[in-house]
Amino acid sequence: MPAAGGMPSGTFPSVRPRRLRTSAAMRRLVAQTRLHPADLILPVFVREGIDEPQPIGAMPGVVQHTIESLVAEAHRCVDAGLGGIMLFGVPLAKDAEGSGADDPEGILNVATRAVVDAVGDRLVVMTDLCLDEFTSHGHCGVLDAAGRVDNDATLQRYAAMGLAQAHAGAHVLGLSGMMDGQVGHVRAALDAEGFQDVVILAYTAKYTSGLYGPFREAVASSLVGDRAAYQQDPPNATEALRELAQDLAEGADIIMVKPAGPHLDIVAAVAAASPVPVAAYQISGEYSQIIAAADRGWIDRDRVMLESLIGIRRAGAQLILTYFALDAAALL
Ligand code: PBG
């Protein structure tokens, strides 16, 4: 009889999972999940009207770029073999409609042209398609008379913004606003102007989160209050599958779950159901938590960074947006 707990006996072979953990070479051989630079996408910020890159206090190691430093960063992404770069713009002036978003001379569109000119097809260039960086009130859409985000009026703005980004040369549009119908609406606008090949990355399950805090500093957000009336409520899971079905029906090419770390069950559920590639976004607060604890000497920065990324990958995300993309790639 085997002893309790499956310990070795004379009759049965001994079951010892530890055999496959005996050396680094053995562990590498049996590793079920791997990180590769091509799966990583670096989110970056570009700010209008600055001469030097500006540090972001709540995101040590991340800066608001000038166009010039952004182009240099894009070259570093190419050299590191990253899969892509995701651009966020920080305009000088904001207004209620977010008119900088679809202005061809708006900072995000100018920066997109510069990056696409510099890297061509060697790196997938993505742009955030959302109004919050451009609106004076900081919401992801335009407001109705009662001060609520007006879903359908916002879709018109997203279509205009998507066209401006496509004209600027963006390869992938990241629809992060969580308006109902945003994928179909932007897709139709793109197709009508001959941009059939521009890819839509849909933020399918984007949860409202305190972890967006550092990002608000990064984009100099003017938001008062929160986005709970349009982003998903963290207690809910099945609604992510409803959003997935809708985004797929509207033509999403890649879908995303965000934030990643607190919602790995959603990454897994969506990945199991999705016929298109699944991305997950390790957001600003997830990054800053690791940096802050490492700076105090409480955890090992590189180890926790790689562990957090492997966890997201193992949950089922094929692509990961992370502020660690270049740091991680250097270790892979
Ligand atoms: C919306 C957008 C946000 C982020 C990405 N796209 C902010 C928000 O939803 O509040 C957050 C990314 C991060 O925190 O790293 N344009």
mmCIF file with all atom_site columns, N, CA and C in Angstrom, residues 109 126 197 269 278 292 308 330:
data_model
loop_
_atom_site.group_PDB
_atom_site.id
_atom_site.type_symbol
_atom_site.label_atom_id
_atom_site.label_alt_id
_atom_site.label_comp_id
_atom_site.label_asym_id
_atom_site.label_entity_id
_atom_site.label_seq_id
_atom_site.pdbx_PDB_ins_code
_atom_site.Cartn_x
_atom_site.Cartn_y
_atom_site.Cartn_z
_atom_site.occupancy
_atom_site.B_iso_or_equiv
_atom_site.pdbx_formal_charge
_atom_site.auth_seq_id
_atom_site.auth_comp_id
_atom_site.auth_asym_id
_atom_site.auth_atom_id
_atom_site.pdbx_PDB_model_num
ATOM 1  N N  . ASN A 1 109 ? -2.137  62.875 -33.073 1.00 0.00 ? 109 ASN A N  1
ATOM 2  C CA . ASN A 1 109 ? -2.058  62.597 -34.512 1.00 0.00 ? 109 ASN A CA 1
ATOM 3  C C  . ASN A 1 109 ? -0.691  63.001 -35.088 1.00 0.00 ? 109 ASN A C  1
ATOM 4  N N  . MET A 1 126 ? 0.025   51.670 -32.321 1.00 0.00 ? 126 MET A N  1
ATOM 5  C CA . MET A 1 126 ? -1.357  51.711 -31.839 1.00 0.00 ? 126 MET A CA 1
ATOM 6  C C  . MET A 1 126 ? -1.645  53.080 -31.228 1.00 0.00 ? 126 MET A C  1
ATOM 7  N N  . ASP A 1 197 ? -8.038  48.014 -43.717 1.00 0.00 ? 197 ASP A N  1
ATOM 8  C CA . ASP A 1 197 ? -6.945  47.265 -43.088 1.00 0.00 ? 197 ASP A CA 1
ATOM 9  C C  . ASP A 1 197 ? -6.548  47.778 -41.714 1.00 0.00 ? 197 ASP A C  1
ATOM 10 N N  . ALA A 1 269 ? -11.522 33.592 -18.680 1.00 0.00 ? 269 ALA A N  1
ATOM 11 C CA . ALA A 1 269 ? -12.860 33.311 -19.230 1.00 0.00 ? 269 ALA A CA 1
ATOM 12 C C  . ALA A 1 269 ? -12.988 33.863 -20.645 1.00 0.00 ? 269 ALA A C  1
ATOM 13 N N  . VAL A 1 278 ? -6.343  37.793 -27.638 1.00 0.00 ? 278 VAL A N  1
ATOM 14 C CA . VAL A 1 278 ? -6.735  38.451 -26.392 1.00 0.00 ? 278 VAL A CA 1
ATOM 15 C C  . VAL A 1 278 ? -5.527  39.174 -25.808 1.00 0.00 ? 278 VAL A C  1
ATOM 16 N N  . ALA A 1 292 ? 6.958   50.889 -6.236  1.00 0.00 ? 292 ALA A N  1
ATOM 17 C CA . ALA A 1 292 ? 6.986   51.483 -4.896  1.00 0.00 ? 292 ALA A CA 1
ATOM 18 C C  . ALA A 1 292 ? 7.488   50.483 -3.864  1.00 0.00 ? 292 ALA A C  1
ATOM 19 N N  . SER A 1 308 ? 4.532   38.839 -12.394 1.00 0.00 ? 308 SER A N  1
ATOM 20 C CA . SER A 1 308 ? 3.228   39.445 -12.713 1.00 0.00 ? 308 SER A CA 1
ATOM 21 C C  . SER A 1 308 ? 2.893   39.225 -14.187 1.00 0.00 ? 308 SER A C  1
ATOM 22 N N  . ALA A 1 330 ? 14.404  43.074 -21.970 1.00 0.00 ? 330 ALA A N  1
ATOM 23 C CA . ALA A 1 330 ? 15.857  43.020 -21.741 1.00 0.00 ? 330 ALA A CA 1
ATOM 24 C C  . ALA A 1 330 ? 16.253  41.794 -20.929 1.00 0.00 ? 330 ALA A C  1
#
